[in-house]
Coordinates of C-alpha atoms in Angstrom, one line a residue:
Chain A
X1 CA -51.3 12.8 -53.1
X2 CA -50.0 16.2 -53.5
X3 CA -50.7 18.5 -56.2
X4 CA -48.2 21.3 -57.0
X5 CA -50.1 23.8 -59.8
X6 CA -47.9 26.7 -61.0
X7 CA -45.9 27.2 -58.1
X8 CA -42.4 29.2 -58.4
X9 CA -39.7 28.8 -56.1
X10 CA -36.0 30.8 -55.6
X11 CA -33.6 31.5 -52.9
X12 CA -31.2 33.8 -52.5
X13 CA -27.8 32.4 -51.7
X14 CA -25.2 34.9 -50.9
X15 CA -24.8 36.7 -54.2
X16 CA -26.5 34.1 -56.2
X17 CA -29.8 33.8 -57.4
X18 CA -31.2 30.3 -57.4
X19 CA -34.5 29.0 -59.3
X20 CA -36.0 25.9 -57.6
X21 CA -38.8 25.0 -59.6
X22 CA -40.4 28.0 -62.6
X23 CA -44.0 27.5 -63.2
X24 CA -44.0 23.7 -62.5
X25 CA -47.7 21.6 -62.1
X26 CA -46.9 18.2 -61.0
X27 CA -48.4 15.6 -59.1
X28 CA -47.1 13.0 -56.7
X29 CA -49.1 10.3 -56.0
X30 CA -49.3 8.4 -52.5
X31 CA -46.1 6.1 -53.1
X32 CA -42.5 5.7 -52.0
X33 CA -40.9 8.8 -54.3
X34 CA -37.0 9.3 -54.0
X35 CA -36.5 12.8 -54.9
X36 CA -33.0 13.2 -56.5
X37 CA -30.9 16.4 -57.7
X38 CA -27.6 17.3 -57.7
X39 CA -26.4 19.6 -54.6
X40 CA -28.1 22.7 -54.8
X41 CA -30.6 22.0 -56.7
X42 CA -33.3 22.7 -53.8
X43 CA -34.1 19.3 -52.8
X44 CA -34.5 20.7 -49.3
X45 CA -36.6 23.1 -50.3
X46 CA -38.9 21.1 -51.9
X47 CA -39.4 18.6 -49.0
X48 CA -39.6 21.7 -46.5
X49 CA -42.3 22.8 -49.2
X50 CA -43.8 19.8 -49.4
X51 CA -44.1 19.5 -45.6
X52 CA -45.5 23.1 -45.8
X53 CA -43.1 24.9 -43.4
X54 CA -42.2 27.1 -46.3
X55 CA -44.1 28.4 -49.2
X56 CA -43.7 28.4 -52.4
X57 CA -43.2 32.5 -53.8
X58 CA -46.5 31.7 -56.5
X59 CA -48.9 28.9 -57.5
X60 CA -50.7 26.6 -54.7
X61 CA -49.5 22.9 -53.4
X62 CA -52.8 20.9 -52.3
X63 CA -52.6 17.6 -49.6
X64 CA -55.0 15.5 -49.4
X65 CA -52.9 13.0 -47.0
X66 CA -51.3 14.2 -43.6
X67 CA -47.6 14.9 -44.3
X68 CA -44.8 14.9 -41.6
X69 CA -42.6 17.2 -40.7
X70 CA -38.9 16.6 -42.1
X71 CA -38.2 13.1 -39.8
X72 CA -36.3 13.8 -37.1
X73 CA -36.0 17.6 -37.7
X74 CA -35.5 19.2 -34.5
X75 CA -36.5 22.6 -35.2
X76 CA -39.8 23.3 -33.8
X77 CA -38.8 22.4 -30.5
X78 CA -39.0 25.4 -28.1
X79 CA -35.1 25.6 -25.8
X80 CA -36.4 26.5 -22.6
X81 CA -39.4 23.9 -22.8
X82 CA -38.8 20.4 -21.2
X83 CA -39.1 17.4 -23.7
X84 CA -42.5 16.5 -22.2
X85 CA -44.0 19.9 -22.5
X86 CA -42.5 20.3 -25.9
X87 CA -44.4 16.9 -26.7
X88 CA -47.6 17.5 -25.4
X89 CA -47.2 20.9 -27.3
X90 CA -47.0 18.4 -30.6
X91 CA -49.9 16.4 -29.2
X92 CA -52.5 19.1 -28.4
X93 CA -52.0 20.4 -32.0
X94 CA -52.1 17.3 -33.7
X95 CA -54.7 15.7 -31.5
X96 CA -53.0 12.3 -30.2
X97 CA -53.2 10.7 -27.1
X98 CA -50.2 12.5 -24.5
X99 CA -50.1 9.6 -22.3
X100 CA -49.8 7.0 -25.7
X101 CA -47.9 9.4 -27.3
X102 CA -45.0 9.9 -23.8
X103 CA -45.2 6.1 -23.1
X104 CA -43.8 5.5 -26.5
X105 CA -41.8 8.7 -26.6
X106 CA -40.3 7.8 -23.0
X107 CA -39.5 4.3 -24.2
X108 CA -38.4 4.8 -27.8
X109 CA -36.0 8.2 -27.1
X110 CA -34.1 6.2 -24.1
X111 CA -34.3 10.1 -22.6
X112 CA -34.6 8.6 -18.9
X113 CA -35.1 12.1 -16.4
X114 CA -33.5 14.4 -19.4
X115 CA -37.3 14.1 -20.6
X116 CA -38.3 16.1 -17.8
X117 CA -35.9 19.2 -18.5
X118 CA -35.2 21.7 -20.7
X119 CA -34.5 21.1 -24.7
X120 CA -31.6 23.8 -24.2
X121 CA -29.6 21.3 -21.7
X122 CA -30.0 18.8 -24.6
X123 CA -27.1 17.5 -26.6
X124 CA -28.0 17.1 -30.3
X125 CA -27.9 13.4 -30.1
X126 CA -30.5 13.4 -27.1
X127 CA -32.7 16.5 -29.6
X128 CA -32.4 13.6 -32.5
X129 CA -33.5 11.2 -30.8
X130 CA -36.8 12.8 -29.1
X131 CA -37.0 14.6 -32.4
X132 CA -37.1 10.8 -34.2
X133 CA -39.5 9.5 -31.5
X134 CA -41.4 11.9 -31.7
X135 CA -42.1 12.0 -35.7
X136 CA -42.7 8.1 -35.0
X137 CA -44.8 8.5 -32.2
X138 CA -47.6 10.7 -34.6
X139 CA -49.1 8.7 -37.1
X140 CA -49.2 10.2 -40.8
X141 CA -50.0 9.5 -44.2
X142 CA -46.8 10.6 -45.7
X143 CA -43.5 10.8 -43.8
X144 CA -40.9 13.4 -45.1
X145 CA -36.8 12.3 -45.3
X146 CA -34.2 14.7 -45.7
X147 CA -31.5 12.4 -45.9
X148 CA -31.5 9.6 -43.3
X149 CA -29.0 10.3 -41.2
X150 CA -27.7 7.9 -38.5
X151 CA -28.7 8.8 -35.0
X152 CA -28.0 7.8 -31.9
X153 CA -26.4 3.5 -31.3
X154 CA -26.7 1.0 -32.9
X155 CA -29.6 -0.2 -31.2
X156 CA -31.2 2.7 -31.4
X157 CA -31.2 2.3 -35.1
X158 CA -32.1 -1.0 -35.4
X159 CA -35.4 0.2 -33.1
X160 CA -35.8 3.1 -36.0
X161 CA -36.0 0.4 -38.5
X162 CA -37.7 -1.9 -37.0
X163 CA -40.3 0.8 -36.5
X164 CA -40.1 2.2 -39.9
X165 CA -41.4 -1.0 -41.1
X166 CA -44.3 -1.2 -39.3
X167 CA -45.2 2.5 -40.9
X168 CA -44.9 1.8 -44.3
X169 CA -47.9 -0.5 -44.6
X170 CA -50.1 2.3 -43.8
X171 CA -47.4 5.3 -44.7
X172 CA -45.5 6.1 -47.7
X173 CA -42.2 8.0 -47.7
X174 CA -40.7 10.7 -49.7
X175 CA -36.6 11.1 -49.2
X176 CA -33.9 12.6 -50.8
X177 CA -30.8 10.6 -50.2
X178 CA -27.4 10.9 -52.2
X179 CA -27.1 6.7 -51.4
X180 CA -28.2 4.3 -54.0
X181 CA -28.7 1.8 -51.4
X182 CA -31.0 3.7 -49.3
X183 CA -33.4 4.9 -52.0
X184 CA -33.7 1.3 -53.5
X185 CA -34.3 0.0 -49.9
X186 CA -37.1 2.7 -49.9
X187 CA -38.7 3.9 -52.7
X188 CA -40.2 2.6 -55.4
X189 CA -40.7 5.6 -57.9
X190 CA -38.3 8.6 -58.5
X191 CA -38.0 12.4 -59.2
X192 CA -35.3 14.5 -60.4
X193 CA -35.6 17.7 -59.5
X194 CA -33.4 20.1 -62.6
X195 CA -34.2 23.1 -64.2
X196 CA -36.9 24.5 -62.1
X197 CA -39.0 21.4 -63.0
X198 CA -38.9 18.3 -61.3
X199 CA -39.1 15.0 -63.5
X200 CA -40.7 12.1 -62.5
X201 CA -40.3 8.4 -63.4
X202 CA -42.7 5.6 -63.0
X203 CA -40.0 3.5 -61.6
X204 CA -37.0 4.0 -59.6
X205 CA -34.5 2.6 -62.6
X206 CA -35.5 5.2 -64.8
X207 CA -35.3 7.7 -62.2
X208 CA -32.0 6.6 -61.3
X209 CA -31.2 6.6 -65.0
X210 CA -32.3 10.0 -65.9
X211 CA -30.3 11.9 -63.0
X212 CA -26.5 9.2 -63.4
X213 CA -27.0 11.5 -67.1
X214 CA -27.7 14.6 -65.2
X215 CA -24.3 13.7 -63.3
X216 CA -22.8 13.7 -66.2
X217 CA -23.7 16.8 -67.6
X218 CA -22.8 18.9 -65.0
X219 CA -19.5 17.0 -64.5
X220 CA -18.7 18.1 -68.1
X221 CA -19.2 21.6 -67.1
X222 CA -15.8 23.5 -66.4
X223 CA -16.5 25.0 -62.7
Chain B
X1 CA -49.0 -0.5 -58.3
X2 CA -52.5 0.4 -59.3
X3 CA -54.2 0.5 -56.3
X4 CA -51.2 2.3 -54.6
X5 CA -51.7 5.4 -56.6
X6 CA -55.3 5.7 -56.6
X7 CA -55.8 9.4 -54.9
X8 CA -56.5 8.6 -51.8
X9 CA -59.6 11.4 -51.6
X10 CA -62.2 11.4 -49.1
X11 CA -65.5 12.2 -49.9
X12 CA -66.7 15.6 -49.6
X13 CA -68.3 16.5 -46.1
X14 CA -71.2 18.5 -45.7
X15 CA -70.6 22.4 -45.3
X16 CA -71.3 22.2 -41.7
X17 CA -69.2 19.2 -40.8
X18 CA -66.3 21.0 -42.1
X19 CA -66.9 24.4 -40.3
X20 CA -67.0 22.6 -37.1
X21 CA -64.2 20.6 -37.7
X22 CA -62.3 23.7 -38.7
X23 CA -63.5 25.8 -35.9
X24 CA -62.3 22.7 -33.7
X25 CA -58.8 22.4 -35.0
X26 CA -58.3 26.2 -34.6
X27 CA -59.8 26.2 -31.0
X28 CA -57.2 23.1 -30.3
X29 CA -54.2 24.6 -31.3
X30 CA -55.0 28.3 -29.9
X31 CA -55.5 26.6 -26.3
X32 CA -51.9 24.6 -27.5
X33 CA -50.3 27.9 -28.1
X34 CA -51.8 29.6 -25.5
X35 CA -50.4 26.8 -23.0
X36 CA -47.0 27.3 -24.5
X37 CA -46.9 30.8 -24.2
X38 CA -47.9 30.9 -21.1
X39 CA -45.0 28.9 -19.9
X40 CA -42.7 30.5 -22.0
X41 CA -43.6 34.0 -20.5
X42 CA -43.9 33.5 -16.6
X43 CA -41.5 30.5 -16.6
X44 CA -41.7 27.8 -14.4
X45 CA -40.9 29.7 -11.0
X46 CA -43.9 31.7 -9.1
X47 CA -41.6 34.7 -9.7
X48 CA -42.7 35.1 -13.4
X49 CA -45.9 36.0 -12.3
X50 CA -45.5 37.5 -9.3
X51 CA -43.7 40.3 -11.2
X52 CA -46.2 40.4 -13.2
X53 CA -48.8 41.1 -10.2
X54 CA -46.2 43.5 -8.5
X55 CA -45.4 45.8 -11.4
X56 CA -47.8 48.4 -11.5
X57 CA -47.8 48.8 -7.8
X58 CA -44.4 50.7 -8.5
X59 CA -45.7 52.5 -11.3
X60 CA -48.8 53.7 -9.4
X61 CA -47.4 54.7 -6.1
X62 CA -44.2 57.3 -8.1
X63 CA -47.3 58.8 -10.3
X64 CA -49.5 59.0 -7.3
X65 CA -46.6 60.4 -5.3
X66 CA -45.2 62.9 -7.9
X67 CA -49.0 64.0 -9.1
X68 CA -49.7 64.5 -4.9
X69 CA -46.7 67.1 -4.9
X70 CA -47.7 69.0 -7.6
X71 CA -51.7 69.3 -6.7
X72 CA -53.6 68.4 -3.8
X73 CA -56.7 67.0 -5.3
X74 CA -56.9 64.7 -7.9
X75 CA -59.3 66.5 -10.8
X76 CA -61.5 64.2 -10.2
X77 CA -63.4 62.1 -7.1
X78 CA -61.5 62.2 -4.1
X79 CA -58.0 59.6 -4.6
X80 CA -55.1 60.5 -6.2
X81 CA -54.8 56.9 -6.5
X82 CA -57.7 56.0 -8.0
X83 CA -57.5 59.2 -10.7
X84 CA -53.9 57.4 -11.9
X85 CA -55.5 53.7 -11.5
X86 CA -58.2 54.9 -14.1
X87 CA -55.6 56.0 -16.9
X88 CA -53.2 53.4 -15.9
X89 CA -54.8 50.3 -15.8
X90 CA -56.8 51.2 -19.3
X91 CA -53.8 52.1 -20.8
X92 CA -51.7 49.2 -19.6
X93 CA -54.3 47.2 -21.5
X94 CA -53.6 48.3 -24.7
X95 CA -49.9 49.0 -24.0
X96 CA -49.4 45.1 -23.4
X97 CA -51.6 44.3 -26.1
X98 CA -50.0 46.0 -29.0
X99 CA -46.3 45.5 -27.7
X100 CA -46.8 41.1 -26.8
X101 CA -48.2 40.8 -29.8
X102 CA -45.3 42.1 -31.6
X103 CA -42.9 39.5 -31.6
X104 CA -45.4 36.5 -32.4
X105 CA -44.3 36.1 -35.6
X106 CA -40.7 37.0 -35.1
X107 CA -40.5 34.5 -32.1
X108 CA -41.9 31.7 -33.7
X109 CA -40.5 30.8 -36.4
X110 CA -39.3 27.1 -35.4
X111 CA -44.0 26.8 -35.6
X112 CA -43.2 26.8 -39.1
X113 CA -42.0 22.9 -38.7
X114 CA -45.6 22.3 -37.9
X115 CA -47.7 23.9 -40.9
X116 CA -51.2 23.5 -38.9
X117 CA -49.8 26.5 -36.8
X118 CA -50.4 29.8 -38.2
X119 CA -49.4 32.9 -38.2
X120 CA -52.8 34.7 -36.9
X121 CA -53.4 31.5 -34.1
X122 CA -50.3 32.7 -32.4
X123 CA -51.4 36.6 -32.3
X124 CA -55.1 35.3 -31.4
X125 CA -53.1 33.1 -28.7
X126 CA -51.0 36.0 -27.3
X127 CA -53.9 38.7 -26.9
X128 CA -56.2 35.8 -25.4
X129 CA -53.2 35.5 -22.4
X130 CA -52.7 39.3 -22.7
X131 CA -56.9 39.9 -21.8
X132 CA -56.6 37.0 -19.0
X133 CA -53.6 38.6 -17.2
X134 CA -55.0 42.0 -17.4
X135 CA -58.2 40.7 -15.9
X136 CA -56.1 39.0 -13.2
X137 CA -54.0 42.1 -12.6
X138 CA -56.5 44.8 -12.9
X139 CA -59.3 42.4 -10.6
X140 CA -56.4 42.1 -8.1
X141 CA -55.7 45.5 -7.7
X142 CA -59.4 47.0 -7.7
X143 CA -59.8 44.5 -4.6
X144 CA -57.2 45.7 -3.4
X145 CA -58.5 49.6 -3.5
X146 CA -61.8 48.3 -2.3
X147 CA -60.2 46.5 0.9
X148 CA -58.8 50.1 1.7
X149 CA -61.8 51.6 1.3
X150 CA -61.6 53.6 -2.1
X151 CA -63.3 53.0 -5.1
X152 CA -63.7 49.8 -6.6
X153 CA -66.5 49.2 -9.1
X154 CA -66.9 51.7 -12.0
X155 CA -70.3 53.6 -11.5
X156 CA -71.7 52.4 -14.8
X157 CA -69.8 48.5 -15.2
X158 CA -71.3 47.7 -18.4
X159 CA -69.8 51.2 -20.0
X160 CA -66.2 50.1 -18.5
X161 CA -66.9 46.7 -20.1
X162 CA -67.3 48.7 -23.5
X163 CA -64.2 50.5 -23.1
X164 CA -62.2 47.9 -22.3
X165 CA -63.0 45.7 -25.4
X166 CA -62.4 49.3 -27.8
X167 CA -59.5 49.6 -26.2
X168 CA -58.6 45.3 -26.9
X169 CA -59.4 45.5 -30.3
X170 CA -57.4 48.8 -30.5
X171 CA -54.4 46.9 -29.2
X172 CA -55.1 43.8 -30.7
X173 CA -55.2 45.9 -34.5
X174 CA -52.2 47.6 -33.7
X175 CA -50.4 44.8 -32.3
X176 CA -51.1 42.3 -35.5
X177 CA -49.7 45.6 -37.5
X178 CA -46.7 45.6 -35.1
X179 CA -46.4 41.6 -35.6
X180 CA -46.0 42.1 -39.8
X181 CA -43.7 45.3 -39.3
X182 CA -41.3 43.8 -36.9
X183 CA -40.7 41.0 -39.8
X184 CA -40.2 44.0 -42.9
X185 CA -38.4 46.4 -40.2
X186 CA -36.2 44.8 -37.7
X187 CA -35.5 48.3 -36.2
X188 CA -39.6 48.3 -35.5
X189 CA -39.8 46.9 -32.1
X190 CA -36.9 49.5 -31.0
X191 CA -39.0 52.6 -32.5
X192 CA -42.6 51.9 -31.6
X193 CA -41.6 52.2 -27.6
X194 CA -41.3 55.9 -28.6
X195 CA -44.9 55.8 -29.7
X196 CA -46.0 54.1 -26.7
X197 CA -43.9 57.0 -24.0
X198 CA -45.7 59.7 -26.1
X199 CA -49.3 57.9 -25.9
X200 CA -48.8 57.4 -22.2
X201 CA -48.1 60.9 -21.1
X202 CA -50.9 62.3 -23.4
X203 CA -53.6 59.9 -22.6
X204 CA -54.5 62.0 -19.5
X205 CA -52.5 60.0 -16.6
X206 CA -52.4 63.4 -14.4
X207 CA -55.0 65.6 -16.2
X208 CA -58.2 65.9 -18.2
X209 CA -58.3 66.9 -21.6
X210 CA -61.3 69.0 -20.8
X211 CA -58.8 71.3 -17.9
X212 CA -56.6 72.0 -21.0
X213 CA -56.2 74.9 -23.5
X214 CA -58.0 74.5 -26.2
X215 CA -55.0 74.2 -28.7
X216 CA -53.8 71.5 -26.4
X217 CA -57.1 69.8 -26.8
X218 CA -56.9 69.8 -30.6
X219 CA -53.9 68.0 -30.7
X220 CA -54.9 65.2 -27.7
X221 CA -58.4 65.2 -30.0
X222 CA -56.5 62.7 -32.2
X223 CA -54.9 60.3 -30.4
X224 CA -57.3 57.3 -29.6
X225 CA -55.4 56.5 -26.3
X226 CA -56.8 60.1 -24.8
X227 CA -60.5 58.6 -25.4
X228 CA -60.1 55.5 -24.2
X229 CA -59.2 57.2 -21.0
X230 CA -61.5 59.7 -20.6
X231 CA -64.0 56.9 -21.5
X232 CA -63.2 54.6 -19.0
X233 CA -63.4 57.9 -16.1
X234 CA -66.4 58.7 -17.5
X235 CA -67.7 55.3 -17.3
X236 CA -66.3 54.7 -13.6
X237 CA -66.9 58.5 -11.7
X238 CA -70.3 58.6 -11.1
X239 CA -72.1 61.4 -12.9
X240 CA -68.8 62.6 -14.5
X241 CA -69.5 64.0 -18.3
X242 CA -67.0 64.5 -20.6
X243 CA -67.7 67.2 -23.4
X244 CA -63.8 65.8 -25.3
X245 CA -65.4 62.0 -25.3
X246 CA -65.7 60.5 -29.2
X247 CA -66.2 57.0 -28.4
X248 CA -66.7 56.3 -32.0
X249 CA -63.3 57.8 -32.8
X250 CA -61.9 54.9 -30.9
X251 CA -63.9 52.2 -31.8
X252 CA -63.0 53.1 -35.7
X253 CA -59.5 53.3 -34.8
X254 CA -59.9 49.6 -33.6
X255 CA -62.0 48.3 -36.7
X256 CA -59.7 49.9 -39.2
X257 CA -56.3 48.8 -37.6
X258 CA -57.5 45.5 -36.7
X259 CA -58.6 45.0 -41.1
X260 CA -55.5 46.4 -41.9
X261 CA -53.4 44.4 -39.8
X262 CA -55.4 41.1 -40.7
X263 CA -55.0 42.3 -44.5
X264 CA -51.1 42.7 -44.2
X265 CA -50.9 39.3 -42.5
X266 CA -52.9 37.4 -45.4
X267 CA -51.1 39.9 -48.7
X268 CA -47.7 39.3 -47.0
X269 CA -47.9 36.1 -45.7
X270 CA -45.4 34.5 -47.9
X271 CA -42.4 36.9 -47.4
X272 CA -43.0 37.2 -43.5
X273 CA -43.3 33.4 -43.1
X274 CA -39.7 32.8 -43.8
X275 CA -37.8 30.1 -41.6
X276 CA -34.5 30.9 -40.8

């Protein structure tokens, strides 16, 4: 579970001054949580938060479960690193196995010799894909989604689902998605983050529910 | 659903268990780091070091040159060489220090994906590499002057050994300072060069402090650089006594730039730690 207490969050975009979350204490417990809001409401922020690659501006967020990176996010790869150094990079730090951790990497990622050069001479699908592998390749208690974006074929994706299944008997997720379908394939509980607060249901319905009427608020609103 | 949200807690460890386990996670990802930025700085090619082992050939044979036109004998022992090699090396120590250690947060902000990585492994990464290259680079050369002869051992090691580590954590203060200022002030890495030019000259590369006017001496009184200098000559010309030497002076300088750079890191961890 993680344990937000107090914690403030705002961003600055252009001009505009944006309040995430004000004050909020909340706790989500180790389940499949769709986090929903309407764009710009700082769902990204909150899932880089929760992953811990940005901090909140007051208050304190406690783990006490492993939490992924965002899945598939490619930023913490280093450009003029190969794809093998950048992953034994990811496996001294977390502590895996390098040769477990490449054998599946090198199979999964379909990288072939690419694995063996620098990130920089990467197209973004081949930085996806290792990216992907990668976040599959280290186990953890929660796995982070910022929307689930197709990558790579179709085989590919069938492989990421396939594999995704096998995690969530010992993982849970956390995603924000703008599709229905997805978050009912996935979660089973929901938050809506709105206000500065973030509101969560006991079950996805309600969730669902809660932010259709958010919807229609802000669709009432002239722009 | 019930036993799905039951907190999955672990029972708490004794005290011990955890410091070890904390003091191995750190240790792991320093060595991680320090793998990574060792790549990153020499490259992949032999040339990335070798540049590193060929650079302050250059810079010693133009001071030893220019200092051999001006005066025929070195102020002190008997190689022009050697006078230079004691100011240069030294200083090259805490010139690499403070200035690698500047970008580590700037650099890395793509760690920020991984939260285990934090700001303070990547400086503690950086000066270890810094204090292994300079031990390569300054052994290689002191060979090198023993081979041909000249001096190679300081007269009293275990005083040089001293030195050196004021003159590490000297660096190592100033450079986590640097590393918190060059996120606040972008323009910092462009004006602490100008520091480093005025350090260099006045640190006592082609003089003593003690052959100066006394006005002169005043002023170079102040900057730690000059001490660590004259320390490390006093420490490797036998029976050489300096009456300008406050090695205390220098070791404070190190403490108190080393807790204020530490202190910055932790009170402004949250604006400095922004991804971009």
């Amino acid at each position: 579970m993680i344990r937000f207490r107090n914690v403030s969050k705002s961003y600055r975009a252009g001009t505009s001054h944006k309040q995430i979350l004000t004050d909020a204490t909340f706790t989500l417990p180790w389940r499949n949580i769709a986090i929903l809001g309407v764009n710009g409401a700082g769902k990204s922020t909150l899932i880089r938060m929760l992953a811990g690659s940005e901090l909140p501006d007051d208050g304190d967020i406690r783990r006490d479960v492993s939490v992924s990176w965002p899945l598939g996010f490619d930023g913490g790869f280093h450009g003029s690193l190969s794809g093998i150094e950048n992953l034994r990079f990811i496996c001294r730090i977390y502590d895996r196995d390098m040769e477990e951790v490449s054998n599946f990497v090198a199979e999964f990622a379909e990288l072939g010799r690419y694995l063996y050069m620098p990130i920089k001479t990467y197209s973004s699908g081949m930085r996806a894909r290792l990216a992907f592998a990668l976040s599959m390749a280290i186990d953890f208690d929660c796995y982070l989604i910022d929307e689930l974006t197709a990558v790579g074929d179709a085989r590919f994706q069938e492989r990421c689902a396939r594999e995704f299944g096998r995690k969530r008997e010992q993982s849970r997720i956390i995603m924000v998605s703008h599709s229905e379908s997805t978050v009912r394939e996935y979660c089973d509980m929901g938050g809506v983050l709105i206000d500065g607060r973030l509101d969560l249901y006991d079950d996805l319905d309600s969730a669902i529910l809660a932010y259709r009427e958010v919807l229609m608020t802000v669709q009432e609103l002239p722009e | 659903m019930t036993d799905e949200t039951q907190f999955r807690k672990a029972p708490l460890r004794p005290f011990q268990e955890r410091l070890a386990a904390a003091i191995a996670l750190q240790q792991r990802i320093i060595v991680a780091l320090f793998i990574r930025e060792t790549r990153t700085r020499f490259g992949y090619s032999m040339l990335g070091y070798g540049w590193v082992l060929l650079e302050p050939a250059f810079n010693l044979i133009v001071w030893a040159v220019l200092f051999n036109m001006l005066e025929r004998h070195p102020p002190l022992g008997a190689s022009m060489f050697i006078f230079v090699a004691t100011a240069f090396f030294p200083f090259k120590l805490f010139r690499n220090m403070s200035a690698q250690l500047m970008p580590s947060i700037t650099a890395n902000r793509s760690l920020l994906s991984f939260p285990i990585v934090h700001n303070l492994d990547v400086i503690m990464a950086r000066a270890l590499l810094e204090v292994i290259t300079f031990i390569a680079v300054t052994g290689f050369y002191f060979s090198l002057f023993g081979i041909f002869g000249l001096q190679a051992v300081p007269a009293q090691p275990i005083e040089a050994m001293l030195c050196l580590s004021a003159i590490g954590l000297f660096g190592f203060g100033m450079g986590t300072i640097n590393a918190v200022l060059a996120c606040l002030l972008p323009s910092w890495p462009r004006i602490y060069p100008w520091y480093l030019r005025v350090s260099y000259v006045s640190s006592g590369i082609f003089f003593l402090p003690s052959h100066l006017p006394p006005a002169a001496q005043d002023i170079l009184w102040y900057l730690p650089m000059t001490h660590a200098v004259e320390w490390f000559r006093v420490a490797f010309y036998d029976g050489y006594e300096s009456t300008f030497l406050n090695t205390t002076y220098l070791v404070a300088w190190g403490a108190l730039l080393t807790f204020v750079g530490l202190a910055l890191e932790r009170l402004l961890r949250r604006s400095i730690s922004i991804a971009k």
